[in-house]
């Protein structure tokens, strides 16, 4: 009987422990969600290709939804928080802020066409890559 009691008590303890672990896992998940998207992911998911979020949003002919605009803005903000693999912080801040500012206006619906042009100018792939994207060795 005594043995049974011990086992029961032990199981109860285990159960409490298990709940704690699950809760800790959930906390971890929350942290993961808040982690900013890497520059690599922003490039792949937001910039790359003619059908990218960026090319849709900057176009004065195509229409993008508010949701897409907000998503892209948050990607730009994430990108601004990251450290580029090359180039100095000041220049990075300049490039990213130059995109975030018109993007914020687009989300708000202020001077949309004008700000799309500003976004396009600031979002020059070549200019920013020249300053901040390390060249790949090709041989
Ligand atoms: C504000 C600066 C900036 C602008 C604007 C920009 N890029 Fe990039 N891009 C980067 C940086 C920095 C990297 C290197 C990321 C790394 O190595 O972590 C990069 C890398 C990439 C990569 C390789 C992804 C990888 O990490 O392997 C692709 C593809 C890319 N950019 C596409 C584009 C295209 C297309 C445009 C224009 C429509 C563009 N980028 C505009 C900064 C920029």
Short mmCIF file of N, CA and C and ligand atoms in Angstrom, two decimals:
data_model
loop_
_atom_site.label_atom_id
_atom_site.label_comp_id
_atom_site.label_asym_id
_atom_site.label_seq_id
_atom_site.Cartn_x
_atom_site.Cartn_y
_atom_site.Cartn_z
N UNK A 1 0.83 -1.20 0.00
CA UNK A 1 0.00 0.00 0.00
C UNK A 1 0.87 1.25 0.00
N UNK A 2 1.85 1.20 0.86
CA UNK A 2 2.73 2.36 0.96
C UNK A 2 3.42 2.62 -0.39
N UNK A 3 3.79 1.52 -1.01
CA UNK A 3 4.49 1.63 -2.30
C UNK A 3 3.57 2.32 -3.35
N UNK A 4 2.31 1.90 -3.28
CA UNK A 4 1.34 2.45 -4.23
C UNK A 4 1.22 3.97 -4.04
N UNK A 5 1.20 4.35 -2.72
CA UNK A 5 1.07 5.78 -2.42
C UNK A 5 2.26 6.55 -3.01
N UNK A 6 3.41 5.99 -2.84
CA UNK A 6 4.61 6.67 -3.34
C UNK A 6 4.53 6.84 -4.85
N UNK A 7 4.09 5.75 -5.48
CA UNK A 7 3.99 5.80 -6.94
C UNK A 7 3.00 6.90 -7.36
N UNK A 8 1.86 6.95 -6.64
CA UNK A 8 0.84 7.94 -6.98
C UNK A 8 1.40 9.35 -6.81
N UNK A 9 2.07 9.55 -5.68
CA UNK A 9 2.62 10.87 -5.40
C UNK A 9 3.63 11.24 -6.47
N UNK A 10 4.40 10.26 -6.84
CA UNK A 10 5.43 10.51 -7.85
C UNK A 10 4.79 10.88 -9.19
N UNK A 11 3.71 10.16 -9.53
CA UNK A 11 3.03 10.47 -10.81
C UNK A 11 2.49 11.88 -10.79
N UNK A 12 1.92 12.26 -9.63
CA UNK A 12 1.36 13.60 -9.52
C UNK A 12 2.45 14.63 -9.76
N UNK A 13 3.58 14.35 -9.17
CA UNK A 13 4.72 15.25 -9.32
C UNK A 13 5.14 15.36 -10.78
N UNK A 14 5.15 14.21 -11.41
CA UNK A 14 5.52 14.16 -12.82
C UNK A 14 4.56 14.99 -13.66
N UNK A 15 3.28 14.86 -13.32
CA UNK A 15 2.26 15.57 -14.08
C UNK A 15 2.49 17.07 -13.97
N UNK A 16 2.76 17.54 -12.76
CA UNK A 16 3.01 18.96 -12.54
C UNK A 16 4.21 19.40 -13.36
N UNK A 17 5.21 18.56 -13.31
CA UNK A 17 6.44 18.86 -14.04
C UNK A 17 6.16 18.97 -15.55
N UNK A 18 5.37 18.03 -16.05
CA UNK A 18 5.05 18.00 -17.47
C UNK A 18 4.33 19.28 -17.88
N UNK A 19 3.39 19.72 -17.06
CA UNK A 19 2.64 20.94 -17.37
C UNK A 19 3.60 22.12 -17.45
N UNK A 20 4.52 22.17 -16.48
CA UNK A 20 5.49 23.26 -16.49
C UNK A 20 6.32 23.28 -17.75
N UNK A 21 6.73 22.10 -18.16
CA UNK A 21 7.56 22.01 -19.36
C UNK A 21 6.77 22.49 -20.58
N UNK A 22 5.50 22.06 -20.66
CA UNK A 22 4.67 22.47 -21.79
C UNK A 22 4.54 24.00 -21.82
N UNK A 23 4.35 24.58 -20.64
CA UNK A 23 4.19 26.02 -20.59
C UNK A 23 5.48 26.72 -21.03
N UNK A 24 6.59 26.16 -20.62
CA UNK A 24 7.87 26.74 -21.01
C UNK A 24 8.02 26.67 -22.53
N UNK A 25 7.57 25.57 -23.12
CA UNK A 25 7.64 25.43 -24.57
C UNK A 25 6.82 26.51 -25.26
N UNK A 26 5.64 26.76 -24.69
CA UNK A 26 4.78 27.79 -25.30
C UNK A 26 5.46 29.14 -25.26
N UNK A 27 6.14 29.44 -24.14
CA UNK A 27 6.86 30.70 -24.03
C UNK A 27 7.92 30.79 -25.12
N UNK A 28 8.59 29.68 -25.33
CA UNK A 28 9.61 29.65 -26.38
C UNK A 28 9.01 29.97 -27.74
N UNK A 29 7.85 29.39 -28.02
CA UNK A 29 7.19 29.63 -29.30
C UNK A 29 6.90 31.10 -29.49
N UNK A 30 6.44 31.74 -28.42
CA UNK A 30 6.12 33.16 -28.51
C UNK A 30 7.36 33.94 -28.89
N UNK A 31 8.47 33.60 -28.26
CA UNK A 31 9.71 34.30 -28.55
C UNK A 31 10.08 34.12 -30.01
N UNK A 32 9.88 32.91 -30.52
CA UNK A 32 10.23 32.63 -31.90
C UNK A 32 9.43 33.52 -32.85
N UNK A 33 8.15 33.70 -32.52
CA UNK A 33 7.30 34.52 -33.39
C UNK A 33 7.80 35.97 -33.46
N UNK A 34 8.34 36.43 -32.35
CA UNK A 34 8.77 37.83 -32.31
C UNK A 34 10.14 38.04 -32.95
N UNK A 35 10.85 36.98 -33.14
CA UNK A 35 12.19 37.10 -33.71
C UNK A 35 12.10 37.73 -35.11
N UNK A 36 12.87 38.78 -35.37
CA UNK A 36 12.76 39.40 -36.68
C UNK A 36 13.20 38.48 -37.83
N UNK A 37 12.56 38.67 -38.95
CA UNK A 37 12.89 37.88 -40.14
C UNK A 37 14.30 38.26 -40.61
N UNK A 38 15.07 37.30 -41.02
CA UNK A 38 16.44 37.59 -41.44
C UNK A 38 16.45 38.32 -42.79
N UNK A 39 17.55 38.99 -43.09
CA UNK A 39 17.65 39.71 -44.37
C UNK A 39 17.46 38.70 -45.51
N UNK A 40 18.07 37.55 -45.34
CA UNK A 40 17.94 36.50 -46.35
C UNK A 40 16.47 36.17 -46.65
N UNK A 41 15.70 35.96 -45.58
CA UNK A 41 14.28 35.62 -45.77
C UNK A 41 13.49 36.77 -46.37
N UNK A 42 13.80 37.99 -45.95
CA UNK A 42 13.10 39.16 -46.50
C UNK A 42 13.36 39.24 -48.00
N UNK A 43 14.61 38.99 -48.39
CA UNK A 43 14.97 39.02 -49.81
C UNK A 43 14.21 37.95 -50.59
N UNK A 44 14.25 36.73 -50.05
CA UNK A 44 13.62 35.60 -50.74
C UNK A 44 12.10 35.76 -50.79
N UNK A 45 11.51 36.21 -49.67
CA UNK A 45 10.04 36.26 -49.60
C UNK A 45 9.44 37.58 -50.05
N UNK A 46 10.23 38.66 -50.00
CA UNK A 46 9.64 39.95 -50.31
C UNK A 46 10.16 40.63 -51.56
N UNK A 47 11.43 40.34 -51.94
CA UNK A 47 12.05 41.10 -53.03
C UNK A 47 12.26 40.33 -54.32
N UNK A 48 12.55 39.05 -54.16
CA UNK A 48 13.01 38.29 -55.32
C UNK A 48 11.90 38.04 -56.34
N UNK A 49 12.24 38.27 -57.60
CA UNK A 49 11.33 37.91 -58.68
C UNK A 49 10.33 38.98 -59.08
N UNK A 50 9.83 38.87 -60.31
CA UNK A 50 8.90 39.86 -60.83
C UNK A 50 7.53 39.82 -60.17
N UNK A 51 7.24 38.72 -59.45
CA UNK A 51 5.94 38.65 -58.80
C UNK A 51 6.06 38.85 -57.30
N UNK A 52 7.18 39.43 -56.88
CA UNK A 52 7.40 39.60 -55.45
C UNK A 52 6.43 40.62 -54.86
N UNK A 53 6.34 40.58 -53.55
CA UNK A 53 5.51 41.53 -52.82
C UNK A 53 5.98 42.95 -53.14
N UNK A 54 7.28 43.12 -53.17
CA UNK A 54 7.85 44.44 -53.45
C UNK A 54 7.42 44.95 -54.83
N UNK A 55 7.54 44.10 -55.85
CA UNK A 55 7.22 44.60 -57.19
C UNK A 55 5.73 44.87 -57.33
N UNK A 56 4.93 44.13 -56.58
CA UNK A 56 3.49 44.38 -56.62
C UNK A 56 3.16 45.71 -55.94
N UNK A 57 3.78 45.93 -54.80
CA UNK A 57 3.47 47.13 -54.03
C UNK A 57 4.00 48.41 -54.68
N UNK A 58 5.20 48.35 -55.23
CA UNK A 58 5.80 49.58 -55.78
C UNK A 58 5.16 49.98 -57.11
N UNK A 59 4.50 49.04 -57.78
CA UNK A 59 3.92 49.33 -59.08
C UNK A 59 2.74 50.29 -58.95
N UNK A 60 2.72 51.31 -59.83
CA UNK A 60 1.61 52.25 -59.79
C UNK A 60 0.41 51.69 -60.58
N UNK A 61 0.65 50.58 -61.27
CA UNK A 61 -0.44 49.96 -62.04
C UNK A 61 -1.12 48.84 -61.27
N UNK A 62 -0.30 48.04 -60.61
CA UNK A 62 -0.88 46.91 -59.87
C UNK A 62 -1.48 47.40 -58.55
N UNK A 63 -2.43 46.60 -58.06
CA UNK A 63 -3.02 46.94 -56.77
C UNK A 63 -2.59 45.93 -55.72
N UNK A 64 -2.18 46.45 -54.57
CA UNK A 64 -1.84 45.54 -53.48
C UNK A 64 -2.83 45.77 -52.35
N UNK A 65 -3.07 44.73 -51.57
CA UNK A 65 -4.02 44.87 -50.47
C UNK A 65 -3.31 45.49 -49.26
N UNK A 66 -4.12 46.02 -48.36
CA UNK A 66 -3.60 46.60 -47.12
C UNK A 66 -2.78 45.55 -46.36
N UNK A 67 -3.28 44.32 -46.39
CA UNK A 67 -2.60 43.23 -45.68
C UNK A 67 -1.19 43.02 -46.24
N UNK A 68 -1.10 43.01 -47.56
CA UNK A 68 0.21 42.82 -48.21
C UNK A 68 1.14 43.97 -47.87
N UNK A 69 0.58 45.18 -47.87
CA UNK A 69 1.39 46.36 -47.56
C UNK A 69 1.91 46.32 -46.12
N UNK A 70 1.02 45.92 -45.21
CA UNK A 70 1.45 45.86 -43.81
C UNK A 70 2.50 44.77 -43.61
N UNK A 71 2.33 43.68 -44.33
CA UNK A 71 3.29 42.58 -44.22
C UNK A 71 4.66 43.04 -44.72
N UNK A 72 4.65 43.73 -45.83
CA UNK A 72 5.92 44.18 -46.40
C UNK A 72 6.58 45.22 -45.49
N UNK A 73 5.77 46.09 -44.90
CA UNK A 73 6.32 47.08 -43.97
C UNK A 73 6.99 46.39 -42.78
N UNK A 74 6.34 45.36 -42.28
CA UNK A 74 6.93 44.67 -41.13
C UNK A 74 8.20 43.92 -41.54
N UNK A 75 8.23 43.45 -42.78
CA UNK A 75 9.47 42.81 -43.27
C UNK A 75 10.60 43.83 -43.37
N UNK A 76 10.27 45.02 -43.84
CA UNK A 76 11.29 46.07 -43.95
C UNK A 76 11.82 46.45 -42.57
N UNK A 77 10.89 46.51 -41.61
CA UNK A 77 11.30 46.88 -40.25
C UNK A 77 12.19 45.79 -39.65
N UNK A 78 11.84 44.54 -39.94
CA UNK A 78 12.68 43.42 -39.47
C UNK A 78 14.07 43.52 -40.07
N UNK A 79 14.08 43.81 -41.37
CA UNK A 79 15.35 43.89 -42.08
C UNK A 79 16.21 45.00 -41.47
N UNK A 80 15.57 46.12 -41.13
CA UNK A 80 16.31 47.25 -40.57
C UNK A 80 16.95 46.89 -39.22
N UNK A 81 16.29 45.95 -38.50
CA UNK A 81 16.83 45.55 -37.19
C UNK A 81 18.05 44.64 -37.32
N UNK A 82 18.16 43.97 -38.46
CA UNK A 82 19.28 43.05 -38.64
C UNK A 82 20.54 43.80 -39.03
N UNK A 83 21.64 43.12 -38.80
CA UNK A 83 22.92 43.71 -39.20
C UNK A 83 23.28 43.14 -40.56
N UNK A 84 23.55 43.99 -41.53
CA UNK A 84 23.91 43.45 -42.85
C UNK A 84 25.27 42.76 -42.82
N UNK A 85 25.46 41.74 -43.66
CA UNK A 85 26.74 41.02 -43.65
C UNK A 85 27.92 41.87 -44.13
N UNK A 86 27.60 43.01 -44.73
CA UNK A 86 28.67 43.87 -45.24
C UNK A 86 28.23 45.34 -45.15
N UNK A 87 29.19 46.24 -45.05
CA UNK A 87 28.87 47.67 -45.03
C UNK A 87 28.60 48.18 -43.62
N UNK A 88 28.65 49.51 -43.46
CA UNK A 88 28.47 50.03 -42.09
C UNK A 88 27.02 50.31 -41.73
N UNK A 89 26.83 50.42 -40.41
CA UNK A 89 25.49 50.56 -39.87
C UNK A 89 24.77 51.81 -40.34
N UNK A 90 25.51 52.91 -40.44
CA UNK A 90 24.93 54.18 -40.85
C UNK A 90 24.30 54.07 -42.24
N UNK A 91 25.04 53.48 -43.15
CA UNK A 91 24.56 53.33 -44.51
C UNK A 91 23.34 52.40 -44.54
N UNK A 92 23.39 51.35 -43.75
CA UNK A 92 22.27 50.40 -43.68
C UNK A 92 21.00 51.09 -43.20
N UNK A 93 21.19 51.93 -42.19
CA UNK A 93 20.05 52.65 -41.62
C UNK A 93 19.46 53.59 -42.68
N UNK A 94 20.33 54.21 -43.44
CA UNK A 94 19.89 55.13 -44.48
C UNK A 94 19.06 54.39 -45.54
N UNK A 95 19.57 53.26 -45.99
CA UNK A 95 18.86 52.48 -47.01
C UNK A 95 17.50 51.99 -46.50
N UNK A 96 17.52 51.44 -45.29
CA UNK A 96 16.28 50.86 -44.78
C UNK A 96 15.24 51.93 -44.43
N UNK A 97 15.70 53.04 -43.82
CA UNK A 97 14.77 54.11 -43.47
C UNK A 97 14.16 54.72 -44.73
N UNK A 98 14.98 54.84 -45.77
CA UNK A 98 14.48 55.42 -47.03
C UNK A 98 13.36 54.58 -47.62
N UNK A 99 13.31 53.28 -47.28
CA UNK A 99 12.22 52.43 -47.75
C UNK A 99 11.05 52.43 -46.78
N UNK A 100 11.37 52.42 -45.49
CA UNK A 100 10.30 52.35 -44.47
C UNK A 100 9.40 53.58 -44.50
N UNK A 101 10.02 54.75 -44.65
CA UNK A 101 9.23 55.98 -44.64
C UNK A 101 8.12 56.02 -45.69
N UNK A 102 8.47 55.87 -46.99
CA UNK A 102 7.37 55.87 -47.98
C UNK A 102 6.41 54.70 -47.79
N UNK A 103 6.94 53.56 -47.29
CA UNK A 103 6.07 52.39 -47.09
C UNK A 103 5.02 52.67 -46.02
N UNK A 104 5.42 53.39 -44.99
CA UNK A 104 4.46 53.73 -43.93
C UNK A 104 3.35 54.61 -44.48
N UNK A 105 3.72 55.51 -45.38
CA UNK A 105 2.73 56.41 -45.99
C UNK A 105 1.77 55.61 -46.89
N UNK A 106 2.33 54.64 -47.61
CA UNK A 106 1.49 53.82 -48.49
C UNK A 106 0.45 53.06 -47.66
N UNK A 107 0.90 52.51 -46.55
CA UNK A 107 -0.02 51.79 -45.67
C UNK A 107 -1.15 52.72 -45.20
N UNK A 108 -0.77 53.96 -44.90
CA UNK A 108 -1.77 54.93 -44.44
C UNK A 108 -2.62 55.49 -45.57
N UNK A 109 -2.20 55.22 -46.79
CA UNK A 109 -2.95 55.72 -47.94
C UNK A 109 -2.66 57.18 -48.27
N UNK A 110 -1.52 57.67 -47.82
CA UNK A 110 -1.16 59.08 -48.09
C UNK A 110 -0.29 59.17 -49.35
N UNK A 111 -0.64 60.05 -50.25
CA UNK A 111 0.13 60.28 -51.48
C UNK A 111 0.69 58.98 -52.05
N UNK A 112 -0.17 58.02 -52.27
CA UNK A 112 0.27 56.67 -52.60
C UNK A 112 1.20 56.61 -53.82
N UNK A 113 0.80 57.25 -54.92
CA UNK A 113 1.64 57.16 -56.13
C UNK A 113 3.01 57.78 -55.93
N UNK A 114 3.03 58.92 -55.27
CA UNK A 114 4.29 59.61 -55.02
C UNK A 114 5.20 58.72 -54.14
N UNK A 115 4.61 58.12 -53.14
CA UNK A 115 5.40 57.30 -52.23
C UNK A 115 5.83 55.97 -52.85
N UNK A 116 5.04 55.49 -53.80
CA UNK A 116 5.47 54.29 -54.52
C UNK A 116 6.73 54.59 -55.31
N UNK A 117 6.78 55.78 -55.87
CA UNK A 117 7.98 56.17 -56.62
C UNK A 117 9.17 56.30 -55.69
N UNK A 118 8.94 56.90 -54.52
CA UNK A 118 10.02 57.05 -53.54
C UNK A 118 10.51 55.67 -53.08
N UNK A 119 9.57 54.76 -52.91
CA UNK A 119 9.92 53.39 -52.48
C UNK A 119 10.77 52.69 -53.55
N UNK A 120 10.36 52.88 -54.80
CA UNK A 120 11.10 52.28 -55.91
C UNK A 120 12.53 52.80 -55.98
N UNK A 121 12.65 54.12 -55.79
CA UNK A 121 13.96 54.74 -55.85
C UNK A 121 14.85 54.22 -54.71
N UNK A 122 14.27 54.14 -53.52
CA UNK A 122 15.04 53.72 -52.36
C UNK A 122 15.36 52.23 -52.41
N UNK A 123 14.50 51.48 -53.08
CA UNK A 123 14.66 50.02 -53.07
C UNK A 123 15.50 49.47 -54.21
N UNK A 124 16.40 50.28 -54.74
CA UNK A 124 17.24 49.81 -55.83
C UNK A 124 18.07 48.60 -55.40
N UNK A 125 17.81 47.47 -56.03
CA UNK A 125 18.51 46.22 -55.69
C UNK A 125 20.02 46.44 -55.80
N UNK A 126 20.41 47.00 -56.96
CA UNK A 126 21.84 47.09 -57.26
C UNK A 126 22.58 48.00 -56.27
N UNK A 127 21.97 49.15 -55.98
CA UNK A 127 22.64 50.10 -55.09
C UNK A 127 22.86 49.50 -53.70
N UNK A 128 21.81 48.90 -53.19
CA UNK A 128 21.93 48.37 -51.83
C UNK A 128 22.84 47.14 -51.82
N UNK A 129 22.75 46.32 -52.84
CA UNK A 129 23.61 45.13 -52.89
C UNK A 129 25.08 45.52 -52.98
N UNK A 130 25.33 46.58 -53.75
CA UNK A 130 26.71 47.02 -53.91
C UNK A 130 27.30 47.42 -52.55
N UNK A 131 26.47 48.05 -51.75
CA UNK A 131 26.94 48.53 -50.45
C UNK A 131 26.91 47.45 -49.37
N UNK A 132 25.95 46.53 -49.46
CA UNK A 132 25.73 45.63 -48.31
C UNK A 132 25.70 44.14 -48.58
N UNK A 133 25.74 43.74 -49.83
CA UNK A 133 25.69 42.30 -50.07
C UNK A 133 27.07 41.80 -50.49
N UNK A 134 27.64 40.91 -49.72
CA UNK A 134 28.98 40.42 -50.05
C UNK A 134 28.97 39.71 -51.40
N UNK A 135 30.00 39.91 -52.15
CA UNK A 135 30.09 39.25 -53.46
C UNK A 135 30.39 37.78 -53.26
N UNK A 136 29.73 36.99 -54.07
CA UNK A 136 30.01 35.55 -54.01
C UNK A 136 31.23 35.27 -54.85
N UNK A 137 32.01 34.34 -54.38
CA UNK A 137 33.17 33.95 -55.18
C UNK A 137 32.71 33.05 -56.30
N UNK A 138 33.02 33.46 -57.52
CA UNK A 138 32.66 32.59 -58.65
C UNK A 138 33.92 32.16 -59.37
N UNK A 139 34.12 30.88 -59.44
CA UNK A 139 35.28 30.45 -60.21
C UNK A 139 35.02 29.17 -60.96
C1 LIG B 1 18.07 47.84 -48.42
C2 LIG B 1 19.03 46.99 -49.04
C3 LIG B 1 18.61 45.99 -50.09
C4 LIG B 1 17.76 46.18 -51.15
C5 LIG B 1 16.99 47.44 -51.52
C6 LIG B 1 17.68 44.92 -51.86
N1 LIG B 1 18.48 44.00 -51.25
FE1 LIG B 1 18.69 42.04 -51.80
N2 LIG B 1 20.04 41.76 -50.30
C7 LIG B 1 20.46 42.71 -49.39
C8 LIG B 1 21.47 42.14 -48.52
C9 LIG B 1 22.15 42.85 -47.37
C10 LIG B 1 21.65 40.81 -48.93
C11 LIG B 1 22.61 39.77 -48.34
C12 LIG B 1 21.88 38.98 -47.28
C13 LIG B 1 22.78 38.02 -46.56
O1 LIG B 1 23.77 37.56 -47.15
O2 LIG B 1 22.49 37.73 -45.40
C14 LIG B 1 20.74 40.60 -50.06
C15 LIG B 1 20.59 39.39 -50.71
C16 LIG B 1 19.69 39.16 -51.74
C17 LIG B 1 19.46 37.88 -52.34
C18 LIG B 1 20.13 36.58 -51.96
C19 LIG B 1 19.41 36.03 -50.77
C20 LIG B 1 20.34 35.37 -49.84
O3 LIG B 1 20.54 35.86 -48.71
O4 LIG B 1 20.88 34.34 -50.22
C21 LIG B 1 18.50 38.05 -53.33
C22 LIG B 1 17.90 36.98 -54.22
C23 LIG B 1 18.16 39.46 -53.33
N3 LIG B 1 18.89 40.11 -52.35
C24 LIG B 1 17.26 40.02 -54.19
C25 LIG B 1 16.95 41.39 -54.22
C26 LIG B 1 16.15 42.04 -55.25
C27 LIG B 1 15.54 41.32 -56.44
C28 LIG B 1 16.06 43.35 -54.90
C29 LIG B 1 15.36 44.49 -55.62
C30 LIG B 1 14.03 44.27 -56.12
C31 LIG B 1 16.81 43.52 -53.66
N4 LIG B 1 17.34 42.33 -53.29
C32 LIG B 1 16.92 44.73 -53.00
C33 LIG B 1 19.99 44.01 -49.31
C34 LIG B 1 19.09 44.61 -50.17
#
